Short mmCIF file of C-alpha atoms in Angstrom, two decimals:
data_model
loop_
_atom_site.label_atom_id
_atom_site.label_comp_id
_atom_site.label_asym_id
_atom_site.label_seq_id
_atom_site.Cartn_x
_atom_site.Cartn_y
_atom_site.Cartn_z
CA UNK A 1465 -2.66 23.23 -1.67
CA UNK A 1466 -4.47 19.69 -2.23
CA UNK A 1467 -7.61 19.26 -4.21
CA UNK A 1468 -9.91 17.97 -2.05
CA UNK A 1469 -13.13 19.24 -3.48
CA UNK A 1470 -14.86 16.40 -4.04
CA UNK A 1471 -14.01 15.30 0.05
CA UNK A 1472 -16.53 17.10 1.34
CA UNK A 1473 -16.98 14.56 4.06
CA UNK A 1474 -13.37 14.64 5.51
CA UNK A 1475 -12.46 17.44 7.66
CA UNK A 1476 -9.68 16.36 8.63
CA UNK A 1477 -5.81 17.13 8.11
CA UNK A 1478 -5.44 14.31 5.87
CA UNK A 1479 -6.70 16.61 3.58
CA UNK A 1480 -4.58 19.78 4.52
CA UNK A 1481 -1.37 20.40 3.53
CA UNK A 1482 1.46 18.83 4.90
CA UNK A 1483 1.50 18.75 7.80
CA UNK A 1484 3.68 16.28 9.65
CA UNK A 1485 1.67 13.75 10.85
CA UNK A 1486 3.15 10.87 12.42
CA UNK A 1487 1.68 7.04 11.96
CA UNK A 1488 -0.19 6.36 15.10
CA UNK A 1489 -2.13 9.23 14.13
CA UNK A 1490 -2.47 8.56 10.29
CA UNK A 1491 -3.33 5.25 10.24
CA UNK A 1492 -5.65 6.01 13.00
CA UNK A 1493 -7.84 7.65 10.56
CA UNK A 1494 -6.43 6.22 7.00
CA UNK A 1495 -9.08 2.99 6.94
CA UNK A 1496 -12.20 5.47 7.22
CA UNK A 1497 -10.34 8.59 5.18
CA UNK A 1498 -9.11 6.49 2.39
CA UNK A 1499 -13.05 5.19 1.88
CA UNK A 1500 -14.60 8.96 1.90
CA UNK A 1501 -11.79 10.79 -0.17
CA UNK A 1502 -12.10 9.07 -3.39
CA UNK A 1503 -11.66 12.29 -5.15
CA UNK A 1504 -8.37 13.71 -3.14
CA UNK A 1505 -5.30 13.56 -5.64
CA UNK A 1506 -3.12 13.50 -2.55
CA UNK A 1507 -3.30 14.26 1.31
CA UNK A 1508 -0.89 15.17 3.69
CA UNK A 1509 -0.15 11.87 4.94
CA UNK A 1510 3.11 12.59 6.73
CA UNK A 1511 4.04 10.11 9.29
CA UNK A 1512 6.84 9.10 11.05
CA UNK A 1513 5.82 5.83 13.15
CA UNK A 1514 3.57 3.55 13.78
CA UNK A 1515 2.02 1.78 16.75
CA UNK A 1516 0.29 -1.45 17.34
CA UNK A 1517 0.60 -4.60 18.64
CA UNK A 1518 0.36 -6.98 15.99
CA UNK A 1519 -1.91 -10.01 15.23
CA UNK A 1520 -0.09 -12.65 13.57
CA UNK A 1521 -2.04 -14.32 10.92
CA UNK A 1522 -0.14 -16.90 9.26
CA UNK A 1523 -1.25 -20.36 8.23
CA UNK A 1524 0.96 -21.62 10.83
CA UNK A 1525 0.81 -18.79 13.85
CA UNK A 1526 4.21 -17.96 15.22
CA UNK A 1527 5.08 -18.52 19.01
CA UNK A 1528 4.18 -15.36 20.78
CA UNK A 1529 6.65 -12.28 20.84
CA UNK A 1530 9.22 -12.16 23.89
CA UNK A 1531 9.78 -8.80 25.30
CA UNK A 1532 13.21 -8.59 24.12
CA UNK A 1533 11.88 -9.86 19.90
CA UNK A 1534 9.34 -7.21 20.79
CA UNK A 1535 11.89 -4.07 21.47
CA UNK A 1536 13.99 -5.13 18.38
CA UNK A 1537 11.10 -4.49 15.94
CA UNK A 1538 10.41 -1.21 14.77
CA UNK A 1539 7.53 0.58 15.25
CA UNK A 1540 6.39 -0.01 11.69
CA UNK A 1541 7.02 -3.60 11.69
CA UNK A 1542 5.08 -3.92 14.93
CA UNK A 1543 2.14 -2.22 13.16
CA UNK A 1544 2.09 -3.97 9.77
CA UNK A 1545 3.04 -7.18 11.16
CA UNK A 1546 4.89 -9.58 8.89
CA UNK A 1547 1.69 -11.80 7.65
CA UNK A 1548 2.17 -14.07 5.18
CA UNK A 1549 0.95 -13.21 1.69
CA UNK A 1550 1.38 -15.00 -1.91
CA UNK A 1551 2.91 -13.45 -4.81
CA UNK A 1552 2.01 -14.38 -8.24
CA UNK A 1553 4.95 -16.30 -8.36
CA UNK A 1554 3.24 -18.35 -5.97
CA UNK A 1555 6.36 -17.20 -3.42
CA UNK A 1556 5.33 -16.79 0.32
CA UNK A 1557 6.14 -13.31 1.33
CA UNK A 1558 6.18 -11.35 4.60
CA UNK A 1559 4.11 -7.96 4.44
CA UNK A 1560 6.49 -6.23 6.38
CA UNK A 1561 10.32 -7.75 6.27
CA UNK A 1562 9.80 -8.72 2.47
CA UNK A 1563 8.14 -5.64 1.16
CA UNK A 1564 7.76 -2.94 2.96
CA UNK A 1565 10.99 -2.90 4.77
CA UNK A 1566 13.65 -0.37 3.94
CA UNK A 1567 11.29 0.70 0.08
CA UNK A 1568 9.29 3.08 -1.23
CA UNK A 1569 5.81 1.50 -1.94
CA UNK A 1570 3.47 2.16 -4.02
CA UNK A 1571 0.10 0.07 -2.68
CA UNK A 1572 -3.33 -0.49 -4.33
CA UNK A 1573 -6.50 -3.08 -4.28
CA UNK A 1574 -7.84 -4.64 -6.89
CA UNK A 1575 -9.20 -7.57 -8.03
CA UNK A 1576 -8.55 -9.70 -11.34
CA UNK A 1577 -12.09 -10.33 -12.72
CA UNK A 1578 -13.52 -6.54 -11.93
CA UNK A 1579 -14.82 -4.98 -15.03
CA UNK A 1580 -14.36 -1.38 -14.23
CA UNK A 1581 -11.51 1.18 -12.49
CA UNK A 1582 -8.88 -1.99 -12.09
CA UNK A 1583 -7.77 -2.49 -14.87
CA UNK A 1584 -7.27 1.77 -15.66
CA UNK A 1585 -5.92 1.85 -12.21
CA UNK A 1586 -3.32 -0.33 -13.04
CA UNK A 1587 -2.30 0.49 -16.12
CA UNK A 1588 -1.42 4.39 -14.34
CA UNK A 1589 0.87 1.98 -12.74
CA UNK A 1590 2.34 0.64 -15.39
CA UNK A 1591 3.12 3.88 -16.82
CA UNK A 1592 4.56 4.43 -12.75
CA UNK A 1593 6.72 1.45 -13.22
CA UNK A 1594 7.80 2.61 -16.75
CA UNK A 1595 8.93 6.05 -15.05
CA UNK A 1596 10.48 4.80 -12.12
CA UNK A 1597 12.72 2.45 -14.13
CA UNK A 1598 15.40 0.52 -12.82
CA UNK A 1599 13.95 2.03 -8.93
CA UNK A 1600 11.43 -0.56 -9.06
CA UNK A 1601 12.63 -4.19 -7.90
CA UNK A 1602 15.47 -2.23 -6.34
CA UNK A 1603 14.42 0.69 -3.96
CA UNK A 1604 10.76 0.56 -4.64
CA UNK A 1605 7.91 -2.50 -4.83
CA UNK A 1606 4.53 -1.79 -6.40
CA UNK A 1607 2.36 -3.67 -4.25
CA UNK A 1608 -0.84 -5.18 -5.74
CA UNK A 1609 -3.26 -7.00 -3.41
CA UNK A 1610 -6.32 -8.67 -3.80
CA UNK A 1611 -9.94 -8.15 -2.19
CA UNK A 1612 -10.85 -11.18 -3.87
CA UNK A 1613 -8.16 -13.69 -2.55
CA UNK A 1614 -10.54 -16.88 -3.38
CA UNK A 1615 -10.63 -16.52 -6.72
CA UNK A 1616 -7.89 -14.61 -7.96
CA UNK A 1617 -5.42 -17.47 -7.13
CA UNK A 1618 -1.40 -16.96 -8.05
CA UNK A 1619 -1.99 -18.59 -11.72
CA UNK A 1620 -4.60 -15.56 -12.44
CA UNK A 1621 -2.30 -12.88 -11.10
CA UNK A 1622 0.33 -14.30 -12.57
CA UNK A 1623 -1.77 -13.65 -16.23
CA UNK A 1624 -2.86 -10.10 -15.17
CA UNK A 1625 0.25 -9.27 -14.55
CA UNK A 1626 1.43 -10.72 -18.01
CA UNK A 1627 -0.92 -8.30 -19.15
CA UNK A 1628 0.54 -5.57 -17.55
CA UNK A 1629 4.08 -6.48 -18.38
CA UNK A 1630 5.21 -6.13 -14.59
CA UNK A 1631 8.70 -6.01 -13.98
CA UNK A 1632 10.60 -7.60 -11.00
CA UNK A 1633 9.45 -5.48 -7.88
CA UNK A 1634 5.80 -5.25 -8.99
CA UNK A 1635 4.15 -7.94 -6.58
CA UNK A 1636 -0.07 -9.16 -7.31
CA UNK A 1637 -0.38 -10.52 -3.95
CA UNK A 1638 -3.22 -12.98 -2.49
CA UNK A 1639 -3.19 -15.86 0.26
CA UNK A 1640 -5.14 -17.26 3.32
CA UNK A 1641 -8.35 -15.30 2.98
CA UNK A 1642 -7.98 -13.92 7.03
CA UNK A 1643 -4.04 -12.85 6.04
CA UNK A 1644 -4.96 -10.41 3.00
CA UNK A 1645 -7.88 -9.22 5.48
CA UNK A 1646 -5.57 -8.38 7.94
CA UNK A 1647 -2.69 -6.64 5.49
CA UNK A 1648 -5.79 -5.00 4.10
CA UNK A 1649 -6.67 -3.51 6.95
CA UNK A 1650 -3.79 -2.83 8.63
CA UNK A 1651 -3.47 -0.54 4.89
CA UNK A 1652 -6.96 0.96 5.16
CA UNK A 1653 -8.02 -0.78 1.65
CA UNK A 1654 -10.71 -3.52 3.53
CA UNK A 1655 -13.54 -4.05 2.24
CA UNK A 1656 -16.55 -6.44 3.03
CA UNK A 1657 -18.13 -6.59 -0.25
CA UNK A 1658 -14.81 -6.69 -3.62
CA UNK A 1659 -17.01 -4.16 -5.85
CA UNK A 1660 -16.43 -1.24 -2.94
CA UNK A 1661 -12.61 -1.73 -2.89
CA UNK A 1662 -11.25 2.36 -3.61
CA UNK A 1663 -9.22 3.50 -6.09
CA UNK A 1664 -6.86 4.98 -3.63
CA UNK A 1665 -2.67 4.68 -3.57
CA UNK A 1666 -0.74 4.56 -0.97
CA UNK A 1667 2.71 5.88 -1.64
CA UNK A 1668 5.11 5.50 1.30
CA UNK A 1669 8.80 5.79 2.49
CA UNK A 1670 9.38 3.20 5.34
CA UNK A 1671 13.04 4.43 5.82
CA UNK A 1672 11.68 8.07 6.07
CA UNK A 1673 8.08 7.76 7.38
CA UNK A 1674 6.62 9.75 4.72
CA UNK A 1675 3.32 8.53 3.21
CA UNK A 1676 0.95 10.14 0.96
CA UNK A 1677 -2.29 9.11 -0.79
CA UNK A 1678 -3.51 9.72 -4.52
CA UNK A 1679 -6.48 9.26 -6.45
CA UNK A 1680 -5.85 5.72 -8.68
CA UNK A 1681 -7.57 7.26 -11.79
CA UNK A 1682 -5.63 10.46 -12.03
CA UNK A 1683 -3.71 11.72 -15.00
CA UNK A 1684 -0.80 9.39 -14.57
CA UNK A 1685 1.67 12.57 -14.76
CA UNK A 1686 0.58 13.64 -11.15
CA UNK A 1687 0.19 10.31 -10.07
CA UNK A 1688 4.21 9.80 -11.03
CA UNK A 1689 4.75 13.51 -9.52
CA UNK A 1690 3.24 12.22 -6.07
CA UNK A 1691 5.35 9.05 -6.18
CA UNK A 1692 8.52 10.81 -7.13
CA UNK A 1693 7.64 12.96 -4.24
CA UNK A 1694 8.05 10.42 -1.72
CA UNK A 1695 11.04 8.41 -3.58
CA UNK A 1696 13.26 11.73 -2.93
CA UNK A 1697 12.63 12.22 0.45
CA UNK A 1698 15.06 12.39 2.82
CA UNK A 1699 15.11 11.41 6.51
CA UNK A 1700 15.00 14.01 9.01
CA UNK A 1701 18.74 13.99 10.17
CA UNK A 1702 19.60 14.80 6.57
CA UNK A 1703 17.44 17.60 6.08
#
């Protein structure tokens, strides 16, 4: 069973067991979930495929979609678009195609300047990369991004992750202020004003469809359970 005591406010089956939700009707309800259900560890965030017509978002808009470039994208890649983002490296990166694609991920929002659950927040992931080992860079990308794309510019999460002594595969990620809006969203992790970003992961399987949810300030030893969780999954024709 999931702890969900402190979600009083969501009754719904994101916060029953699993369940075997698929996307269109998880991330139909992740962006307002995500904000009420601080306190769930995890949720039954099961999916299997999402579906949306994507807004492009790049600094230099690609031509619009033919029907055929349409079909050949997956559902997922049609939902989460492939807007361009910036990694610390200062490397352009596609949300979709670069990270997302084919991974486990392991997603949170932060920002570099706050002075409260970041920083904690982050260093659970650090002990997640530590765990994880030599799966992160190669089967699974911790994704980082910014509510506060303005001023945390690549040179700043390049030094915060310094701090956090990120391996290859852990990306801080910022950009055009309307393309880390959109990824945001598309994620459920917008937020108008920086200060009310949540301390919510978002643990997913692309190849599978499985995603899950966990509380960011948990004992990192669940928070690595959950993760490993979805890193073992299998896909449903080898079940």
């Amino acid at each position: 069973m999931l702890d969900c005591k402190r979600c009083n406010m969501m009754k719904t089956k994101l916060c029953a067991p699993n369940n075997g939700l698929r996307y269109s009707k998880f991330f139909a309800l992740i962006s307002a979930a995500l904000m009420l259900c601080y306190g769930c560890y995890t949720s039954a965030a099961s999916v299997r495929d999402p579906a949306q017509q994507p807004t492009q978002a790049g600094q230099q808009p690609a031509p619009a979609p033919t029907a055929q470039s349409t079909a050949e994208q997956s559902p997922a890649q049609r939902y989460f678009t492939d807007v361009l983002l910036v990694n610390q490296n200062g490397e352009r990166m596609r949300l979709y195609s670069d990270l997302l694609k084919g991974k486990v991920v392991i997603i949170n929002a932060f920002f570099a300047t706050c002075q409260g659950s970041c920083l904690p927040m982050n260093r659970n992931l650090e002990k997640v990369q530590a765990a994880l080992g030599d799966h992160v860079g190669k089967d699974v990308n911790i994704i980082s991004i910014s509510v506060d794309p303005t001023v945390d510019t690549p040179a700043a999460l390049k030094a915060y992750a310094e701090k956090l002594h990120a391996k290859p595969g852990w990306y801080f990620l910022t950009g055009e202020r309307q393309n880390v809006e959109l990824a945001l969203r598309k994620l459920g992790q917008y937020v108008e004003d920086k200060q009310n970003h949540t301390n919510i992961i978002i643990i997913g399987n692309e190849r599978t469809g499985l995603w899950k949810k966990a509380f960011g300030l948990a004992a990192s030893d669940e928070l690595i359970k959950v993760v490993e969780s979805v890193l073992n999954d299998q896909p449903d024709s080898d079940r």
